Amino acid sequence: MVVRPWFSICLCAAAAVSISFLQADEAPKAVETVEVKLKDLVLNLPKDWETSDTVNNMRLATYVIPAAEGDKDKGELAISTFGRDGGGVAANLERWVGQFDAEGREVTIKKGKAGENTYHIADISGIYQKSSGPPILRKTSPVKGYRMLGVIYQVKGKDVYFLKLTGPDATIKAQADALRATFGAKVEGEEDYEI
């Protein structure tokens, strides 16, 4: 069998074009965002994170996050502030960790900078004690397979803000980079933090 050189060249070129199209299809698409200003906090939220009707005098805003494929529940982003230190970093991180049952709980905490602002982010998964009813009643129901990304964000010279993203594991995992991007943070450069 004789293979013509031009045939080999065409075959290689076609393969290269096919591979480049596949790689282009796999490239992440830019997420459309909308700027939201809450007091001194400026966030660039993905457009598909919808404003929630949930009203709570402790929250500045609440957003509904689209469910990942296979999840029936959507995620929720609650944003609040309680003044300059909001009770301290360690106390708030411990409170968030305590909202998950100890058995099977996984916790990772990082510290980072976004511009001149500092933040701590807790990634917690396991059985979540989800609030059921008004916060004043402190009633909860255990929900398996949940995850929380809790951010304590210190705007330099201003207040501390709390961003608490909770929901089914896959839904929240899929939004981890998007949550960081809302306030200009990236995983690169974050350091482990222990409480």
PDB file of C-alpha atoms in Angstrom:
ATOM      1  CA  MET A   1       0.000   0.000   0.000  1.00  0.00           C
ATOM      2  CA  VAL A   2       1.348   3.408  -0.968  1.00  0.00           C
ATOM      3  CA  VAL A   3       0.445   6.419   1.174  1.00  0.00           C
ATOM      4  CA  ARG A   4       0.595   9.688  -0.652  1.00  0.00           C
ATOM      5  CA  PRO A   5       2.373  12.505   1.248  1.00  0.00           C
ATOM      6  CA  TRP A   6      -0.402  15.035   0.500  1.00  0.00           C
ATOM      7  CA  PHE A   7      -2.989  12.613   1.945  1.00  0.00           C
ATOM      8  CA  SER A   8      -0.986  12.315   5.195  1.00  0.00           C
ATOM      9  CA  ILE A   9      -0.662  16.085   5.427  1.00  0.00           C
ATOM     10  CA  CYS A  10      -4.420  16.590   4.892  1.00  0.00           C
ATOM     11  CA  LEU A  11      -5.251  13.906   7.450  1.00  0.00           C
ATOM     12  CA  CYS A  12      -2.940  15.529  10.041  1.00  0.00           C
ATOM     13  CA  ALA A  13      -4.376  18.989   9.327  1.00  0.00           C
ATOM     14  CA  ALA A  14      -7.950  17.703   9.695  1.00  0.00           C
ATOM     15  CA  ALA A  15      -7.065  16.061  13.007  1.00  0.00           C
ATOM     16  CA  ALA A  16      -5.448  19.282  14.265  1.00  0.00           C
ATOM     17  CA  VAL A  17      -8.517  21.341  13.296  1.00  0.00           C
ATOM     18  CA  SER A  18     -10.815  18.826  15.034  1.00  0.00           C
ATOM     19  CA  ILE A  19      -8.714  18.937  18.197  1.00  0.00           C
ATOM     20  CA  SER A  20      -8.675  22.748  18.223  1.00  0.00           C
ATOM     21  CA  PHE A  21     -12.490  22.827  17.875  1.00  0.00           C
ATOM     22  CA  LEU A  22     -12.805  20.365  20.755  1.00  0.00           C
ATOM     23  CA  GLN A  23     -10.509  22.478  22.904  1.00  0.00           C
ATOM     24  CA  ALA A  24     -12.429  25.638  22.019  1.00  0.00           C
ATOM     25  CA  ASP A  25     -15.703  23.950  23.031  1.00  0.00           C
ATOM     26  CA  GLU A  26     -14.165  22.901  26.348  1.00  0.00           C
ATOM     27  CA  ALA A  27     -12.909  26.403  27.218  1.00  0.00           C
ATOM     28  CA  PRO A  28     -14.880  27.976  30.072  1.00  0.00           C
ATOM     29  CA  LYS A  29     -17.414  30.543  28.966  1.00  0.00           C
ATOM     30  CA  ALA A  30     -17.310  34.017  30.464  1.00  0.00           C
ATOM     31  CA  VAL A  31     -19.990  34.453  33.090  1.00  0.00           C
ATOM     32  CA  GLU A  32     -22.182  37.528  32.733  1.00  0.00           C
ATOM     33  CA  THR A  33     -22.254  39.477  35.978  1.00  0.00           C
ATOM     34  CA  VAL A  34     -24.132  42.349  37.522  1.00  0.00           C
ATOM     35  CA  GLU A  35     -22.575  44.757  40.026  1.00  0.00           C
ATOM     36  CA  VAL A  36     -24.289  44.891  43.413  1.00  0.00           C
ATOM     37  CA  LYS A  37     -23.409  47.444  46.110  1.00  0.00           C
ATOM     38  CA  LEU A  38     -24.407  46.679  49.691  1.00  0.00           C
ATOM     39  CA  LYS A  39     -23.098  49.431  51.977  1.00  0.00           C
ATOM     40  CA  ASP A  40     -19.270  49.322  51.490  1.00  0.00           C
ATOM     41  CA  LEU A  41     -19.354  45.898  49.816  1.00  0.00           C
ATOM     42  CA  VAL A  42     -19.249  45.752  46.022  1.00  0.00           C
ATOM     43  CA  LEU A  43     -19.864  42.353  44.414  1.00  0.00           C
ATOM     44  CA  ASN A  44     -20.037  41.195  40.807  1.00  0.00           C
ATOM     45  CA  LEU A  45     -22.680  38.476  40.970  1.00  0.00           C
ATOM     46  CA  PRO A  46     -23.456  36.056  38.143  1.00  0.00           C
ATOM     47  CA  LYS A  47     -26.666  37.154  36.398  1.00  0.00           C
ATOM     48  CA  ASP A  48     -28.281  33.771  37.030  1.00  0.00           C
ATOM     49  CA  TRP A  49     -28.057  34.284  40.817  1.00  0.00           C
ATOM     50  CA  GLU A  50     -31.543  35.634  41.457  1.00  0.00           C
ATOM     51  CA  THR A  51     -32.571  38.023  44.215  1.00  0.00           C
ATOM     52  CA  SER A  52     -34.654  36.161  46.799  1.00  0.00           C
ATOM     53  CA  ASP A  53     -37.838  37.339  48.474  1.00  0.00           C
ATOM     54  CA  THR A  54     -36.488  36.002  51.779  1.00  0.00           C
ATOM     55  CA  VAL A  55     -36.643  38.886  54.224  1.00  0.00           C
ATOM     56  CA  ASN A  56     -34.585  38.874  57.392  1.00  0.00           C
ATOM     57  CA  ASN A  57     -33.542  41.918  59.402  1.00  0.00           C
ATOM     58  CA  MET A  58     -30.089  40.359  59.891  1.00  0.00           C
ATOM     59  CA  ARG A  59     -29.401  40.123  56.136  1.00  0.00           C
ATOM     60  CA  LEU A  60     -28.426  42.749  53.630  1.00  0.00           C
ATOM     61  CA  ALA A  61     -29.484  40.498  50.751  1.00  0.00           C
ATOM     62  CA  THR A  62     -30.296  36.905  49.816  1.00  0.00           C
ATOM     63  CA  TYR A  63     -29.786  35.242  46.425  1.00  0.00           C
ATOM     64  CA  VAL A  64     -30.988  31.951  44.951  1.00  0.00           C
ATOM     65  CA  ILE A  65     -28.302  29.938  43.152  1.00  0.00           C
ATOM     66  CA  PRO A  66     -29.264  27.545  40.304  1.00  0.00           C
ATOM     67  CA  ALA A  67     -29.160  23.851  41.193  1.00  0.00           C
ATOM     68  CA  ALA A  68     -26.448  21.739  39.584  1.00  0.00           C
ATOM     69  CA  GLU A  69     -27.538  18.909  37.325  1.00  0.00           C
ATOM     70  CA  GLY A  70     -28.914  16.110  39.498  1.00  0.00           C
ATOM     71  CA  ASP A  71     -29.635  18.335  42.532  1.00  0.00           C
ATOM     72  CA  LYS A  72     -33.284  19.059  43.321  1.00  0.00           C
ATOM     73  CA  ASP A  73     -32.592  21.941  45.718  1.00  0.00           C
ATOM     74  CA  LYS A  74     -31.108  25.285  44.742  1.00  0.00           C
ATOM     75  CA  GLY A  75     -28.389  27.031  46.709  1.00  0.00           C
ATOM     76  CA  GLU A  76     -28.737  30.175  48.790  1.00  0.00           C
ATOM     77  CA  LEU A  77     -26.334  33.062  49.300  1.00  0.00           C
ATOM     78  CA  ALA A  78     -27.038  35.108  52.431  1.00  0.00           C
ATOM     79  CA  ILE A  79     -25.100  38.357  52.900  1.00  0.00           C
ATOM     80  CA  SER A  80     -24.948  40.182  56.215  1.00  0.00           C
ATOM     81  CA  THR A  81     -22.854  42.544  58.320  1.00  0.00           C
ATOM     82  CA  PHE A  82     -22.737  43.242  62.034  1.00  0.00           C
ATOM     83  CA  GLY A  83     -20.328  46.162  62.210  1.00  0.00           C
ATOM     84  CA  ARG A  84     -16.555  46.384  62.436  1.00  0.00           C
ATOM     85  CA  ASP A  85     -15.604  42.859  63.547  1.00  0.00           C
ATOM     86  CA  GLY A  86     -18.914  41.011  63.650  1.00  0.00           C
ATOM     87  CA  GLY A  87     -17.863  38.947  66.670  1.00  0.00           C
ATOM     88  CA  GLY A  88     -14.434  37.926  65.413  1.00  0.00           C
ATOM     89  CA  VAL A  89     -13.148  35.558  62.746  1.00  0.00           C
ATOM     90  CA  ALA A  90     -12.611  32.468  64.928  1.00  0.00           C
ATOM     91  CA  ALA A  91     -16.018  32.677  66.649  1.00  0.00           C
ATOM     92  CA  ASN A  92     -17.872  32.966  63.335  1.00  0.00           C
ATOM     93  CA  LEU A  93     -15.896  30.167  61.690  1.00  0.00           C
ATOM     94  CA  GLU A  94     -16.544  27.912  64.699  1.00  0.00           C
ATOM     95  CA  ARG A  95     -20.264  28.745  64.546  1.00  0.00           C
ATOM     96  CA  TRP A  96     -20.410  27.800  60.867  1.00  0.00           C
ATOM     97  CA  VAL A  97     -18.491  24.560  61.428  1.00  0.00           C
ATOM     98  CA  GLY A  98     -20.898  23.764  64.283  1.00  0.00           C
ATOM     99  CA  GLN A  99     -23.849  23.953  61.881  1.00  0.00           C
ATOM    100  CA  PHE A 100     -22.701  20.580  60.500  1.00  0.00           C
ATOM    101  CA  ASP A 101     -22.804  17.297  62.430  1.00  0.00           C
ATOM    102  CA  ALA A 102     -19.329  16.287  63.634  1.00  0.00           C
ATOM    103  CA  GLU A 103     -19.627  12.769  62.205  1.00  0.00           C
ATOM    104  CA  GLY A 104     -18.519  12.777  58.559  1.00  0.00           C
ATOM    105  CA  ARG A 105     -17.942  16.533  58.508  1.00  0.00           C
ATOM    106  CA  GLU A 106     -15.132  17.850  56.275  1.00  0.00           C
ATOM    107  CA  VAL A 107     -13.698  21.332  56.840  1.00  0.00           C
ATOM    108  CA  THR A 108     -11.110  23.387  54.969  1.00  0.00           C
ATOM    109  CA  ILE A 109     -10.418  27.002  55.911  1.00  0.00           C
ATOM    110  CA  LYS A 110      -8.288  29.401  53.874  1.00  0.00           C
ATOM    111  CA  LYS A 111      -7.200  33.018  54.265  1.00  0.00           C
ATOM    112  CA  GLY A 112      -6.552  35.338  51.356  1.00  0.00           C
ATOM    113  CA  LYS A 113      -6.469  38.860  49.982  1.00  0.00           C
ATOM    114  CA  ALA A 114      -8.611  40.442  47.305  1.00  0.00           C
ATOM    115  CA  GLY A 115      -6.960  43.743  46.477  1.00  0.00           C
ATOM    116  CA  GLU A 116      -6.388  45.458  49.828  1.00  0.00           C
ATOM    117  CA  ASN A 117      -9.192  43.533  51.543  1.00  0.00           C
ATOM    118  CA  THR A 118      -8.694  40.315  53.513  1.00  0.00           C
ATOM    119  CA  TYR A 119     -11.005  37.319  53.702  1.00  0.00           C
ATOM    120  CA  HIS A 120     -11.369  33.898  55.283  1.00  0.00           C
ATOM    121  CA  ILE A 121     -13.304  31.183  53.469  1.00  0.00           C
ATOM    122  CA  ALA A 122     -14.589  28.010  55.088  1.00  0.00           C
ATOM    123  CA  ASP A 123     -15.531  25.036  52.895  1.00  0.00           C
ATOM    124  CA  ILE A 124     -17.649  22.708  55.049  1.00  0.00           C
ATOM    125  CA  SER A 125     -19.547  19.597  53.955  1.00  0.00           C
ATOM    126  CA  GLY A 126     -21.583  16.810  55.530  1.00  0.00           C
ATOM    127  CA  ILE A 127     -24.914  16.761  57.378  1.00  0.00           C
ATOM    128  CA  TYR A 128     -26.096  20.361  57.657  1.00  0.00           C
ATOM    129  CA  GLN A 129     -28.438  21.524  60.399  1.00  0.00           C
ATOM    130  CA  LYS A 130     -30.664  23.632  58.138  1.00  0.00           C
ATOM    131  CA  SER A 131     -32.734  26.332  59.795  1.00  0.00           C
ATOM    132  CA  SER A 132     -36.451  25.550  59.766  1.00  0.00           C
ATOM    133  CA  GLY A 133     -38.593  28.480  60.756  1.00  0.00           C
ATOM    134  CA  PRO A 134     -37.740  31.917  62.087  1.00  0.00           C
ATOM    135  CA  PRO A 135     -34.115  32.282  63.291  1.00  0.00           C
ATOM    136  CA  ILE A 136     -35.355  33.360  66.732  1.00  0.00           C
ATOM    137  CA  LEU A 137     -36.738  29.830  67.307  1.00  0.00           C
ATOM    138  CA  ARG A 138     -33.360  28.222  66.492  1.00  0.00           C
ATOM    139  CA  LYS A 139     -35.046  25.132  65.023  1.00  0.00           C
ATOM    140  CA  THR A 140     -33.075  23.027  62.562  1.00  0.00           C
ATOM    141  CA  SER A 141     -33.522  19.905  60.461  1.00  0.00           C
ATOM    142  CA  PRO A 142     -30.602  17.664  59.403  1.00  0.00           C
ATOM    143  CA  VAL A 143     -29.936  17.592  55.654  1.00  0.00           C
ATOM    144  CA  LYS A 144     -27.434  15.086  54.232  1.00  0.00           C
ATOM    145  CA  GLY A 145     -25.044  15.896  51.399  1.00  0.00           C
ATOM    146  CA  TYR A 146     -24.897  19.639  51.978  1.00  0.00           C
ATOM    147  CA  ARG A 147     -22.005  22.064  51.634  1.00  0.00           C
ATOM    148  CA  MET A 148     -21.325  25.592  52.814  1.00  0.00           C
ATOM    149  CA  LEU A 149     -18.854  28.138  51.558  1.00  0.00           C
ATOM    150  CA  GLY A 150     -18.730  30.788  54.260  1.00  0.00           C
ATOM    151  CA  VAL A 151     -16.752  33.964  53.646  1.00  0.00           C
ATOM    152  CA  ILE A 152     -15.739  36.541  56.233  1.00  0.00           C
ATOM    153  CA  TYR A 153     -14.740  39.563  54.145  1.00  0.00           C
ATOM    154  CA  GLN A 154     -13.040  42.586  55.745  1.00  0.00           C
ATOM    155  CA  VAL A 155     -13.326  45.750  53.675  1.00  0.00           C
ATOM    156  CA  LYS A 156     -10.187  47.700  54.622  1.00  0.00           C
ATOM    157  CA  GLY A 157     -11.021  50.425  57.131  1.00  0.00           C
ATOM    158  CA  LYS A 158     -14.726  49.539  56.962  1.00  0.00           C
ATOM    159  CA  ASP A 159     -17.070  46.768  58.105  1.00  0.00           C
ATOM    160  CA  VAL A 160     -16.825  42.989  58.010  1.00  0.00           C
ATOM    161  CA  TYR A 161     -19.249  41.208  55.666  1.00  0.00           C
ATOM    162  CA  PHE A 162     -20.439  37.618  55.830  1.00  0.00           C
ATOM    163  CA  LEU A 163     -21.266  35.700  52.654  1.00  0.00           C
ATOM    164  CA  LYS A 164     -22.779  32.302  53.386  1.00  0.00           C
ATOM    165  CA  LEU A 165     -23.434  30.071  50.370  1.00  0.00           C
ATOM    166  CA  THR A 166     -25.277  26.859  51.313  1.00  0.00           C
ATOM    167  CA  GLY A 167     -26.994  24.080  49.421  1.00  0.00           C
ATOM    168  CA  PRO A 168     -26.531  20.604  47.971  1.00  0.00           C
ATOM    169  CA  ASP A 169     -22.890  19.552  47.677  1.00  0.00           C
ATOM    170  CA  ALA A 170     -22.647  19.531  43.862  1.00  0.00           C
ATOM    171  CA  THR A 171     -24.467  22.864  43.505  1.00  0.00           C
ATOM    172  CA  ILE A 172     -22.163  24.661  45.931  1.00  0.00           C
ATOM    173  CA  LYS A 173     -18.999  22.957  44.656  1.00  0.00           C
ATOM    174  CA  ALA A 174     -19.873  24.142  41.136  1.00  0.00           C
ATOM    175  CA  GLN A 175     -20.116  27.756  42.370  1.00  0.00           C
ATOM    176  CA  ALA A 176     -16.878  27.936  44.407  1.00  0.00           C
ATOM    177  CA  ASP A 177     -14.891  29.882  41.792  1.00  0.00           C
ATOM    178  CA  ALA A 178     -17.888  32.091  40.988  1.00  0.00           C
ATOM    179  CA  LEU A 179     -18.287  32.990  44.667  1.00  0.00           C
ATOM    180  CA  ARG A 180     -14.630  33.991  44.941  1.00  0.00           C
ATOM    181  CA  ALA A 181     -14.895  35.982  41.707  1.00  0.00           C
ATOM    182  CA  THR A 182     -17.784  38.049  43.144  1.00  0.00           C
ATOM    183  CA  PHE A 183     -15.293  39.889  45.350  1.00  0.00           C
ATOM    184  CA  GLY A 184     -12.151  39.515  43.198  1.00  0.00           C
ATOM    185  CA  ALA A 185     -10.524  36.562  44.978  1.00  0.00           C
ATOM    186  CA  LYS A 186      -8.743  33.520  43.563  1.00  0.00           C
ATOM    187  CA  VAL A 187      -7.703  30.185  45.065  1.00  0.00           C
ATOM    188  CA  GLU A 188      -4.100  30.886  44.079  1.00  0.00           C
ATOM    189  CA  GLY A 189      -2.383  32.702  46.922  1.00  0.00           C
ATOM    190  CA  GLU A 190      -4.763  31.516  49.645  1.00  0.00           C
ATOM    191  CA  GLU A 191      -3.147  30.057  52.750  1.00  0.00           C
ATOM    192  CA  ASP A 192      -4.402  27.412  55.164  1.00  0.00           C
ATOM    193  CA  TYR A 193      -6.010  28.861  58.274  1.00  0.00           C
ATOM    194  CA  GLU A 194      -6.754  27.060  61.520  1.00  0.00           C
ATOM    195  CA  ILE A 195      -9.164  28.026  64.269  1.00  0.00           C
TER     196      ILE A 195
END
